[in-house]
Tab-separated table of N, CA, C and O and ligand atoms in Angstrom:
chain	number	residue	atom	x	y	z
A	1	UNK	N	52.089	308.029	3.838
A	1	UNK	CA	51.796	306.925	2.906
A	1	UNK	C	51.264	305.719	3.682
A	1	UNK	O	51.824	305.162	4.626
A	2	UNK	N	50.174	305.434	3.168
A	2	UNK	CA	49.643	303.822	4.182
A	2	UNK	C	50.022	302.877	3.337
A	2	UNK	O	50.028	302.535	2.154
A	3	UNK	N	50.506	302.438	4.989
A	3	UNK	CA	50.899	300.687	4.379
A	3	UNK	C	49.843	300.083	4.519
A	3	UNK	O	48.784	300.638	4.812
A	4	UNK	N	49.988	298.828	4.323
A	4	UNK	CA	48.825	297.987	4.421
A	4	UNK	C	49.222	296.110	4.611
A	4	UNK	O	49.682	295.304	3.802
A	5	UNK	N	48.910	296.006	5.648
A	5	UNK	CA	49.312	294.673	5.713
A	5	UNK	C	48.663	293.526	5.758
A	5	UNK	O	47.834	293.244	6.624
A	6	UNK	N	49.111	292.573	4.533
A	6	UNK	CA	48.267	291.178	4.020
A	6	UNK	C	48.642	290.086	4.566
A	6	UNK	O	49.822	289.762	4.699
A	7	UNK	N	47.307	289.176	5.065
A	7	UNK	CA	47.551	288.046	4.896
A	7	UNK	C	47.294	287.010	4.473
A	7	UNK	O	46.098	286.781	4.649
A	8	UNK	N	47.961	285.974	3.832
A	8	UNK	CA	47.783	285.078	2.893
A	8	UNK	C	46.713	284.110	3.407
A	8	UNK	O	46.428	283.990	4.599
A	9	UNK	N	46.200	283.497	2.501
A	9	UNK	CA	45.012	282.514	3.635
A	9	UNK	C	45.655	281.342	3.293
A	9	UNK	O	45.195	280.283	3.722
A	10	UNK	N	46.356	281.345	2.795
A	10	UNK	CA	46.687	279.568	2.032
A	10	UNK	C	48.174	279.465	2.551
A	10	UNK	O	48.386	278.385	3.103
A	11	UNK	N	49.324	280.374	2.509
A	11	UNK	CA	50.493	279.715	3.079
A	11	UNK	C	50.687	280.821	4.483
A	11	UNK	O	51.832	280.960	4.914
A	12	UNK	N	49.713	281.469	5.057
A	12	UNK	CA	49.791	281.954	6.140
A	12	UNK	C	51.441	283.089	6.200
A	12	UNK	O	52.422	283.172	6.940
A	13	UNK	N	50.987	283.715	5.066
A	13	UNK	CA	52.449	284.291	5.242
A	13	UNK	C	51.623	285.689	5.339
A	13	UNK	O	50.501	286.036	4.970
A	14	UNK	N	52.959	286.480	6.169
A	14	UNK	CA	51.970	287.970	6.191
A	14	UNK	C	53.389	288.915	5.141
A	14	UNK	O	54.537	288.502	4.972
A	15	UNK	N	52.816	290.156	4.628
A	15	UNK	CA	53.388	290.807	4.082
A	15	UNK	C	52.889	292.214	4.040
A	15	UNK	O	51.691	292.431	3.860
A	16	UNK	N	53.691	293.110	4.185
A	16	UNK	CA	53.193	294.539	3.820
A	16	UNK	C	53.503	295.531	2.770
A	16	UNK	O	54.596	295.669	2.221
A	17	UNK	N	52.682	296.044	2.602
A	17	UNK	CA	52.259	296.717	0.752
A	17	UNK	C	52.416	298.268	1.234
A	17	UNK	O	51.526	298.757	1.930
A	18	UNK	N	53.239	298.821	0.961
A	18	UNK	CA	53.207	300.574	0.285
A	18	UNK	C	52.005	300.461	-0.980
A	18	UNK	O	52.027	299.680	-1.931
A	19	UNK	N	50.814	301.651	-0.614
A	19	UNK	CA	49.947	301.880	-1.253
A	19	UNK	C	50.324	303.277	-1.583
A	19	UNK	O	51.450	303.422	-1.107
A	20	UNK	N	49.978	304.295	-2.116
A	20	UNK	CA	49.704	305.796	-2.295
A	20	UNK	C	48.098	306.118	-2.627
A	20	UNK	O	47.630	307.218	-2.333
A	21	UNK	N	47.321	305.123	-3.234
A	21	UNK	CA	46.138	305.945	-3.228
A	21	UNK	C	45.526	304.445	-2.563
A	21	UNK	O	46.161	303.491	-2.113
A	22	UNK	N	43.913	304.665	-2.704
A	22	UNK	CA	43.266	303.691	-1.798
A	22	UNK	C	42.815	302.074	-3.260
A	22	UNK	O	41.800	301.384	-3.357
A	23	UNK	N	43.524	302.072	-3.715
A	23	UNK	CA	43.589	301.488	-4.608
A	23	UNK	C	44.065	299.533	-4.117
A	23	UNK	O	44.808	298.631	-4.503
A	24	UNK	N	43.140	299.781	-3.169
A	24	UNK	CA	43.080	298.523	-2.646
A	24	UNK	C	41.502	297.402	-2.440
A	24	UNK	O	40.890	296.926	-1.484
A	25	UNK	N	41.381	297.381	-3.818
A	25	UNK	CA	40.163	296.906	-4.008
A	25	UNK	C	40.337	295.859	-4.351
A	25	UNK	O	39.482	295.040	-4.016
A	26	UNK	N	41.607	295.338	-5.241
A	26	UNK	CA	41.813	294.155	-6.301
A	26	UNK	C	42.620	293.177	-5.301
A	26	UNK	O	43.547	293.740	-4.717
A	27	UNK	N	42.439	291.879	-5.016
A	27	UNK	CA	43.388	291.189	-4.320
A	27	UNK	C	44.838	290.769	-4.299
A	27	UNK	O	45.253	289.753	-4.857
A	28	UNK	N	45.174	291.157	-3.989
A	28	UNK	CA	47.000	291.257	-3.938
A	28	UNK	C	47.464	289.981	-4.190
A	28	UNK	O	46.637	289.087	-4.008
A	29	UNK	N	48.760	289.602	-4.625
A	29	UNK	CA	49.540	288.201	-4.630
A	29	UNK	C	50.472	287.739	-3.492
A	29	UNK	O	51.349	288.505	-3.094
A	30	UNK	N	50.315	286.512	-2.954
A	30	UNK	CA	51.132	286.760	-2.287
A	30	UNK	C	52.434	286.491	-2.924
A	30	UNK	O	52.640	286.044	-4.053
A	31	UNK	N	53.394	286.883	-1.890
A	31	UNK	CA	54.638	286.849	-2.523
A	31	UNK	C	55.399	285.664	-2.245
A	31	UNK	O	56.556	285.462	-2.615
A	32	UNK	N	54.739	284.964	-1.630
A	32	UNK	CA	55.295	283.594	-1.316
A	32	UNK	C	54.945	282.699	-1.947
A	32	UNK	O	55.760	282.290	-2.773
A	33	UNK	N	53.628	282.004	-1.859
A	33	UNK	CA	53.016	281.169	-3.007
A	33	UNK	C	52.585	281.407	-4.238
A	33	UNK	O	52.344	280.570	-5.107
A	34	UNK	N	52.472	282.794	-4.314
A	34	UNK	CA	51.557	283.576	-5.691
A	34	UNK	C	50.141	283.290	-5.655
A	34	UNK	O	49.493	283.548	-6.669
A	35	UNK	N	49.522	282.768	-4.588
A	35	UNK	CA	47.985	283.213	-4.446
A	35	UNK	C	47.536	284.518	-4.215
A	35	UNK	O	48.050	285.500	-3.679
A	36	UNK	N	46.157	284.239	-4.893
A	36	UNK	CA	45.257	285.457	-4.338
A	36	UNK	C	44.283	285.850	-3.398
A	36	UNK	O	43.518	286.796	-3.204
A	37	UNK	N	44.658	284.550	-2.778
A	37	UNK	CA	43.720	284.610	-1.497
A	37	UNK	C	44.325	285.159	-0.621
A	37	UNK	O	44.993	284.617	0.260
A	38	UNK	N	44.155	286.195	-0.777
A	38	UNK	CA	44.738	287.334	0.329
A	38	UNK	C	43.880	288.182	0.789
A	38	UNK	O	42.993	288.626	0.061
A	39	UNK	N	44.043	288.633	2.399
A	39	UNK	CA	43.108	289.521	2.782
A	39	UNK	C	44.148	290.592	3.525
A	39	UNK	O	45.337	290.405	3.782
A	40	UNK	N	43.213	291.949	3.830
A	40	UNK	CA	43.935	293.335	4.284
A	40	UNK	C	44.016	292.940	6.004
A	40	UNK	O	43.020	292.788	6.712
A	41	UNK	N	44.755	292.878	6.242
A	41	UNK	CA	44.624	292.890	8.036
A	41	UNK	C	44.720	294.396	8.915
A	41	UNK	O	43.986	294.710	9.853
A	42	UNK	N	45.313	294.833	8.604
A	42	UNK	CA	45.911	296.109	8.822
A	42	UNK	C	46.364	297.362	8.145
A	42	UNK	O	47.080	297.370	7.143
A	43	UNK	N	46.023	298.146	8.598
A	43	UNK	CA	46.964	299.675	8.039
A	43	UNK	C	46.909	300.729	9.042
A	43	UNK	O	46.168	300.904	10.009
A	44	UNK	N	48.113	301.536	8.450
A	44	UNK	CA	48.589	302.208	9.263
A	44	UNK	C	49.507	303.528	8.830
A	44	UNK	O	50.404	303.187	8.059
A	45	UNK	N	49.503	304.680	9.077
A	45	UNK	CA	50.294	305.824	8.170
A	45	UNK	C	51.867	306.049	8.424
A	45	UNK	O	52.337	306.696	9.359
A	46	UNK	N	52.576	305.403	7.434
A	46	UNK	CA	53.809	305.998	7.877
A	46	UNK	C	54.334	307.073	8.341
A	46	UNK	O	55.367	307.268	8.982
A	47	UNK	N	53.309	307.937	7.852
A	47	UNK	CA	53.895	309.661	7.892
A	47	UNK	C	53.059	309.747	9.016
A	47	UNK	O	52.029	310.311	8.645
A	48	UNK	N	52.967	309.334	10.763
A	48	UNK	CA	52.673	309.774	11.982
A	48	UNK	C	54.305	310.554	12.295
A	48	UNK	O	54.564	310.775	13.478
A	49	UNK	N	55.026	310.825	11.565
A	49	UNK	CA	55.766	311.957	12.431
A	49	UNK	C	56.678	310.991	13.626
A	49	UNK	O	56.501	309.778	13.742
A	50	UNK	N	57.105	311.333	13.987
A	50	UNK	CA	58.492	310.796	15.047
A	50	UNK	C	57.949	310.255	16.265
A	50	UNK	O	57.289	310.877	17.097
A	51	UNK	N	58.298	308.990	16.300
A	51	UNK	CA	57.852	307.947	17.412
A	51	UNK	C	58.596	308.403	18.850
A	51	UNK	O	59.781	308.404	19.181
A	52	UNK	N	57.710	308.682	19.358
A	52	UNK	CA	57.895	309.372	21.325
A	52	UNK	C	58.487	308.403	21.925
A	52	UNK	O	58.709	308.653	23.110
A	53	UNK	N	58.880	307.242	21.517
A	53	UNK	CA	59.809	306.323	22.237
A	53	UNK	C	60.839	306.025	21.757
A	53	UNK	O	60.732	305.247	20.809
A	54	UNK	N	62.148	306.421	22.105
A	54	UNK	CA	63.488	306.187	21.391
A	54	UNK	C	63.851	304.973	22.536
A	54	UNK	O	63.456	305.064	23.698
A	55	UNK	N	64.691	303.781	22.019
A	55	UNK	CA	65.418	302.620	22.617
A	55	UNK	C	66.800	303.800	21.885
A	55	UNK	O	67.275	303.743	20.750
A	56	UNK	N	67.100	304.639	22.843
A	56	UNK	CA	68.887	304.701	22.708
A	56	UNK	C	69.278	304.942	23.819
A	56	UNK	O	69.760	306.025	24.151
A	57	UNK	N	69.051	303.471	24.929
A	57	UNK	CA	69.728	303.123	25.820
A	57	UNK	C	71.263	302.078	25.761
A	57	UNK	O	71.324	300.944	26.234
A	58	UNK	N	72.026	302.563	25.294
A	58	UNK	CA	73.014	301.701	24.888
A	58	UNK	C	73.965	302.471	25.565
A	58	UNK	O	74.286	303.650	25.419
A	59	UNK	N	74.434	301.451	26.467
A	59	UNK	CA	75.684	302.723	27.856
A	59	UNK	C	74.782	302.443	28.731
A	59	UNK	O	73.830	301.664	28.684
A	60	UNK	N	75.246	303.308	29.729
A	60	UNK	CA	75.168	303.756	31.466
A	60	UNK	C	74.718	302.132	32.130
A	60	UNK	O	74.556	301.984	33.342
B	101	LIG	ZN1	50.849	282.599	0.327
């Protein structure tokens, strides 16, 4: 599932959106001010499968 991550142009807030289809044409709200001046900065697939770097150094 791609996320997709916005950012606000007016209160500089960033936020990220669960999409399922590419249904990212219409400008998002933000969730902070409720503008629509929002733009896509990023995306990225959740479903890459298991991250090759574990932090479970806790001990030794
Ligand atoms: Zn905002």
């Amino acid at each position: 599932m791609p996320i997709f991550e916005y950012h606000c142009n007016k209160c500089e807030t960033k936020f990220e959106v669960l999409q399922r289809t590419n249904d990212t044409k219409k400008p998002l709200e933000c969730p902070n001010c409720g503008t629509q001046d929002t733009k896509k900065r990023f995306s990225a697939f959740a479903a890459m499968g298991t991250p090759k770097e574990t932090t479970q150094d806790s001990g030794t």
